[in-house]
Amino acid sequence: MNNKALHIKQNKKWLSVLLTICMVITLIPATVMADTGKVRLAYDQDAIEPEYIAGVDSADGASANGEPTRGTTYYTSEEEAAAYLREQLVNRVTDTILIPYDLGEGFTGTLDDAASVRRSILDAAIEHTGKGNEGDYIKKHMGSYSMRTSYSPSQLRFVTFNYDISFLSTADQEAAVTEKLSQVMPSLVNDGMSDYDKFIAIYDYICQHVSYDHAGLAAGDSDLIYTAYAALIQGTSVCQGYASLLYRMLLMAGVPTRLVSGYTDPANQDTTRHAWNIVKICDYYYNVDVTWDSDEHIYAPNNIASEIRYTMNWRLRCDANFPQHYPTVDMSQYSKATTDYPNPSIIGHSLSLSDQIGVKFYVYVPEGTDMTDSYMDFVISNGRKITVPWSESKAMYVGYPAYALTCPINALEYSDTITATLHFGEGGSATMVNRYSAQDYCEYIDEHSSDFHESVLNVVQAIHDYSYYLSQSEWSDGKTNHNPIPQTGVTPYNASMMEQVKNEVNTNYPFQKDVVNGYEKVGFSLTLNSKTTMNLYFKLSFTPSSLPVGFKEVTLNGETWYLYQIQGLYPFYYSHQFNIWTAHCYPASYVGLILDGNYSDAKKEAMMAYYYYCTAASTYYALTK
């Protein structure tokens, strides 16, 4: 497997995380985020693939008798014979396929001329027809073949063409593909969609449901990895399986496409064979490589900073912007676009360490695209909707223009799917849809843990723990049905850990207040919402003539208190001391108050999770600032 390093300028950003907790007032939990520049380190390309369609012309042989077989119907046109052979290929017939053929009255040609007709019939049988299970699809699913001609020694006019063909997939496997597509396709496309929208829906489906079979390619012991069956049913294949599946699905949807064979390195053609597609949208064909786009990539400066999952966006590209793809077939017959297709596309995701958990969606914008009226709607599976104007997008550089838009969520929405709809074009009338969740990101990092610095893994684990424990506590809003946050992988807390954190917090971050006449009580809380807010409450025995700047009068349980709030606290401020009037406190002080008080285990576990999140975020921040 060859690796190509594409070094791309990093636009490094820092966002921080604000968690929120509140005990004195109504509590709504918040969340965490991680953010970086979007850059690709390297990607894998296909290694050597077997050269299929390795045909052999076996020795032609005379038949036992010298006359045509009685009752045999002989084909008289190559077109009809090819149609019959094509049907056998579609049905994956593995027995010898016999085609009786009448070369015509008065035929005076040679056996070589008959062999030429035999070859023409096969070529016509595997020509592109516009049907997804024929043409290029058959060609890429044939393993090898041999052909021979049976004929009469006395009369060459009547012959029987014999085709012995092996396939990479069986008839039963192809039936499984057909059945699966009958279920999948109606949910992806409909007649009212444009070819562009159909293409995006199908392309994204393959990217999201198929992974590259590195192990199978290295083992080299299975031809099945080269099939659409492997891609669709097993969920893993190599480039030929990807491209074959895209070919079949697009043609089922009525979108013109062809399957292209070639290589990625002119100097090493034999070891860099590859397969991709061209797709016709409106008047022109564009290059697409669903294999390379299906493999999400991560960038981590110094192997520490937070990660962005993204693709290189190898779709709807013109030849000039489609490097490392050299076709071995003649492409001059196709009307190829000279510029990329002008619509933007969503190419990646990350989390954002900021005031709350932010799920970032990265948008590739082809040069010259008008984004004036663009905006992105985020709809979370609980029904909450957020609209972010394009003016709030953050410009990135990933080798081409890209922009990041963030959907803020709270901890209870960790497992909820976010449907991001990018509106663009005149009046925002055109759309592109993408779906993702914070849990998707964290699970990816966990599955590829060996690729990341310990600080990244700790932050991701803390996000998961915090979301889970908060959802189990009384701080849940109790009004919305969220997707359940999985307990799998959650760090369990025991009494010893709780005692250790309590002692650590109360020793290092104690909540203190000076004894001053006129102050009856001083209260303290954090608010868990989209931002972390520190709340300090003062109960006085007198009525002040005026309030200091930032204080406001509030009523709690029928009593008058005076409130001072510090809003938008980053998680790595958990150890920062704030001195307000006579109170001296840290955000972490609240953790100690809860752990040392008469509160439920669920509340205490939520505070533990908050504290561990803050410490993980603080360590991460210190390493990357």
mmCIF file of N, CA and C in Angstrom, residues 46 49-53 135-142 226 239-241 243-244 247 258-265 269 272-278 287-289 322 324-331 334 336:
data_model
loop_
_atom_site.group_PDB
_atom_site.id
_atom_site.type_symbol
_atom_site.label_atom_id
_atom_site.label_comp_id
_atom_site.label_asym_id
_atom_site.label_seq_id
_atom_site.Cartn_x
_atom_site.Cartn_y
_atom_site.Cartn_z
ATOM 1 N N ASP A 46 -4.781 2.245 -3.652
ATOM 2 C CA ASP A 46 -4.821 0.823 -3.912
ATOM 3 C C ASP A 46 -3.464 0.313 -4.355
ATOM 4 N N GLU A 49 -3.689 -4.783 -8.009
ATOM 5 C CA GLU A 49 -4.922 -5.534 -8.118
ATOM 6 C C GLU A 49 -4.776 -6.499 -9.295
ATOM 7 N N PRO A 50 -5.391 -7.658 -9.221
ATOM 8 C CA PRO A 50 -5.288 -8.618 -10.319
ATOM 9 C C PRO A 50 -5.862 -8.055 -11.603
ATOM 10 N N GLU A 51 -5.249 -8.370 -12.698
ATOM 11 C CA GLU A 51 -5.724 -7.901 -14.004
ATOM 12 C C GLU A 51 -6.810 -8.839 -14.485
ATOM 13 N N TYR A 52 -8.042 -8.460 -14.171
ATOM 14 C CA TYR A 52 -9.159 -9.309 -14.565
ATOM 15 C C TYR A 52 -9.455 -9.159 -16.053
ATOM 16 N N ILE A 53 -10.425 -9.903 -16.527
ATOM 17 C CA ILE A 53 -10.708 -10.038 -17.967
ATOM 18 C C ILE A 53 -9.458 -10.575 -18.659
ATOM 19 N N GLY A 135 -22.692 -3.827 -18.625
ATOM 20 C CA GLY A 135 -21.595 -2.964 -19.047
ATOM 21 C C GLY A 135 -20.371 -3.039 -18.167
ATOM 22 N N ASP A 136 -19.939 -1.868 -17.676
ATOM 23 C CA ASP A 136 -18.730 -1.802 -16.850
ATOM 24 C C ASP A 136 -18.847 -2.676 -15.613
ATOM 25 N N TYR A 137 -20.069 -2.823 -15.098
ATOM 26 C CA TYR A 137 -20.284 -3.633 -13.895
ATOM 27 C C TYR A 137 -19.932 -5.092 -14.167
ATOM 28 N N ILE A 138 -20.406 -5.617 -15.295
ATOM 29 C CA ILE A 138 -20.056 -6.996 -15.662
ATOM 30 C C ILE A 138 -18.553 -7.113 -15.868
ATOM 31 N N LYS A 139 -17.997 -6.179 -16.604
ATOM 32 C CA LYS A 139 -16.572 -6.235 -16.936
ATOM 33 C C LYS A 139 -15.712 -6.306 -15.678
ATOM 34 N N LYS A 140 -16.072 -5.507 -14.656
ATOM 35 C CA LYS A 140 -15.283 -5.485 -13.433
ATOM 36 C C LYS A 140 -15.580 -6.673 -12.511
ATOM 37 N N HIS A 141 -16.616 -7.438 -12.819
ATOM 38 C CA HIS A 141 -16.933 -8.606 -11.996
ATOM 39 C C HIS A 141 -16.565 -9.924 -12.674
ATOM 40 N N MET A 142 -16.000 -9.840 -13.867
ATOM 41 C CA MET A 142 -15.486 -11.046 -14.515
ATOM 42 C C MET A 142 -14.087 -11.333 -14.008
ATOM 43 N N TYR A 226 -13.056 -7.207 -4.446
ATOM 44 C CA TYR A 226 -13.119 -6.356 -5.631
ATOM 45 C C TYR A 226 -14.541 -6.168 -6.138
ATOM 46 N N CYS A 239 -10.909 -0.406 -4.170
ATOM 47 C CA CYS A 239 -11.429 0.619 -5.076
ATOM 48 C C CYS A 239 -12.395 0.066 -6.113
ATOM 49 N N GLN A 240 -12.117 -1.119 -6.657
ATOM 50 C CA GLN A 240 -12.975 -1.673 -7.692
ATOM 51 C C GLN A 240 -14.382 -1.940 -7.169
ATOM 52 N N GLY A 241 -14.491 -2.388 -5.920
ATOM 53 C CA GLY A 241 -15.804 -2.606 -5.314
ATOM 54 C C GLY A 241 -16.551 -1.307 -5.100
ATOM 55 N N ALA A 243 -16.110 1.596 -6.771
ATOM 56 C CA ALA A 243 -16.481 2.196 -8.058
ATOM 57 C C ALA A 243 -17.598 1.409 -8.732
ATOM 58 N N SER A 244 -17.581 0.081 -8.606
ATOM 59 C CA SER A 244 -18.641 -0.748 -9.198
ATOM 60 C C SER A 244 -19.980 -0.474 -8.527
ATOM 61 N N TYR A 247 -21.267 2.903 -9.660
ATOM 62 C CA TYR A 247 -21.752 2.758 -11.036
ATOM 63 C C TYR A 247 -23.153 2.171 -11.050
ATOM 64 N N ARG A 258 -19.686 6.359 -15.789
ATOM 65 C CA ARG A 258 -18.831 5.291 -16.307
ATOM 66 C C ARG A 258 -17.796 4.935 -15.256
ATOM 67 N N LEU A 259 -17.297 3.728 -15.345
ATOM 68 C CA LEU A 259 -16.268 3.246 -14.435
ATOM 69 C C LEU A 259 -14.929 3.344 -15.159
ATOM 70 N N VAL A 260 -13.961 3.966 -14.523
ATOM 71 C CA VAL A 260 -12.671 4.244 -15.153
ATOM 72 C C VAL A 260 -11.569 3.427 -14.488
ATOM 73 N N SER A 261 -10.759 2.776 -15.296
ATOM 74 C CA SER A 261 -9.582 2.060 -14.793
ATOM 75 C C SER A 261 -8.335 2.880 -15.101
ATOM 76 N N GLY A 262 -7.367 2.815 -14.208
ATOM 77 C CA GLY A 262 -6.139 3.543 -14.442
ATOM 78 C C GLY A 262 -5.132 3.267 -13.358
ATOM 79 N N TYR A 263 -4.281 4.240 -13.092
ATOM 80 C CA TYR A 263 -3.243 4.102 -12.078
ATOM 81 C C TYR A 263 -3.008 5.471 -11.469
ATOM 82 N N THR A 264 -2.257 5.510 -10.386
ATOM 83 C CA THR A 264 -2.050 6.761 -9.661
ATOM 84 C C THR A 264 -0.635 7.307 -9.769
ATOM 85 N N ASP A 265 0.264 6.517 -10.350
ATOM 86 C CA ASP A 265 1.656 6.952 -10.471
ATOM 87 C C ASP A 265 2.193 6.495 -11.824
ATOM 88 N N GLN A 269 3.057 2.075 -12.765
ATOM 89 C CA GLN A 269 1.704 1.761 -13.205
ATOM 90 C C GLN A 269 1.235 0.403 -12.692
ATOM 91 N N THR A 272 0.249 0.619 -8.880
ATOM 92 C CA THR A 272 -0.674 1.662 -8.413
ATOM 93 C C THR A 272 -1.967 1.656 -9.221
ATOM 94 N N ARG A 273 -2.407 0.472 -9.635
ATOM 95 C CA ARG A 273 -3.666 0.399 -10.375
ATOM 96 C C ARG A 273 -4.817 0.862 -9.486
ATOM 97 N N HIS A 274 -5.773 1.520 -10.108
ATOM 98 C CA HIS A 274 -6.854 2.138 -9.343
ATOM 99 C C HIS A 274 -8.116 2.197 -10.197
ATOM 100 N N ALA A 275 -9.246 2.386 -9.556
ATOM 101 C CA ALA A 275 -10.520 2.505 -10.256
ATOM 102 C C ALA A 275 -11.317 3.650 -9.661
ATOM 103 N N TRP A 276 -11.958 4.430 -10.517
ATOM 104 C CA TRP A 276 -12.797 5.532 -10.077
ATOM 105 C C TRP A 276 -13.925 5.702 -11.083
ATOM 106 N N ASN A 277 -14.653 6.807 -11.027
ATOM 107 C CA ASN A 277 -15.796 7.010 -11.917
ATOM 108 C C ASN A 277 -15.781 8.402 -12.517
ATOM 109 N N ILE A 278 -16.505 8.547 -13.611
ATOM 110 C CA ILE A 278 -16.888 9.861 -14.093
ATOM 111 C C ILE A 278 -18.411 9.918 -14.049
ATOM 112 N N ASN A 287 -15.010 14.092 -12.645
ATOM 113 C CA ASN A 287 -14.293 12.984 -12.011
ATOM 114 C C ASN A 287 -14.715 12.841 -10.552
ATOM 115 N N VAL A 288 -14.869 11.594 -10.098
ATOM 116 C CA VAL A 288 -15.168 11.328 -8.690
ATOM 117 C C VAL A 288 -14.394 10.096 -8.243
ATOM 118 N N ASP A 289 -13.944 10.104 -7.007
ATOM 119 C CA ASP A 289 -13.241 8.953 -6.432
ATOM 120 C C ASP A 289 -13.844 8.669 -5.062
ATOM 121 N N PHE A 322 -7.840 17.049 -10.296
ATOM 122 C CA PHE A 322 -8.014 15.638 -9.964
ATOM 123 C C PHE A 322 -6.680 14.916 -10.151
ATOM 124 N N GLN A 324 -3.166 12.634 -9.531
ATOM 125 C CA GLN A 324 -2.880 11.237 -9.201
ATOM 126 C C GLN A 324 -3.924 10.263 -9.755
ATOM 127 N N HIS A 325 -4.572 10.617 -10.842
ATOM 128 C CA HIS A 325 -5.526 9.744 -11.515
ATOM 129 C C HIS A 325 -5.207 9.749 -13.013
ATOM 130 N N TYR A 326 -4.666 8.625 -13.493
ATOM 131 C CA TYR A 326 -4.266 8.521 -14.893
ATOM 132 C C TYR A 326 -5.023 7.360 -15.532
ATOM 133 N N PRO A 327 -6.028 7.662 -16.349
ATOM 134 C CA PRO A 327 -6.827 6.587 -16.945
ATOM 135 C C PRO A 327 -6.059 5.814 -18.002
ATOM 136 N N THR A 328 -6.364 4.531 -18.108
ATOM 137 C CA THR A 328 -5.769 3.692 -19.152
ATOM 138 C C THR A 328 -6.733 3.493 -20.311
ATOM 139 N N VAL A 329 -7.867 4.171 -20.263
ATOM 140 C CA VAL A 329 -8.855 4.087 -21.338
ATOM 141 C C VAL A 329 -8.981 5.456 -21.988
ATOM 142 N N ASP A 330 -9.467 5.471 -23.220
ATOM 143 C CA ASP A 330 -9.626 6.708 -23.970
ATOM 144 C C ASP A 330 -10.795 7.504 -23.410
ATOM 145 N N MET A 331 -10.525 8.704 -22.931
ATOM 146 C CA MET A 331 -11.559 9.542 -22.343
ATOM 147 C C MET A 331 -12.014 10.653 -23.287
ATOM 148 N N TYR A 334 -15.779 11.629 -24.065
ATOM 149 C CA TYR A 334 -16.651 12.231 -23.062
ATOM 150 C C TYR A 334 -16.446 13.743 -23.018
ATOM 151 N N LYS A 336 -15.869 16.465 -21.015
ATOM 152 C CA LYS A 336 -15.397 16.662 -19.643
ATOM 153 C C LYS A 336 -15.462 18.141 -19.259
#
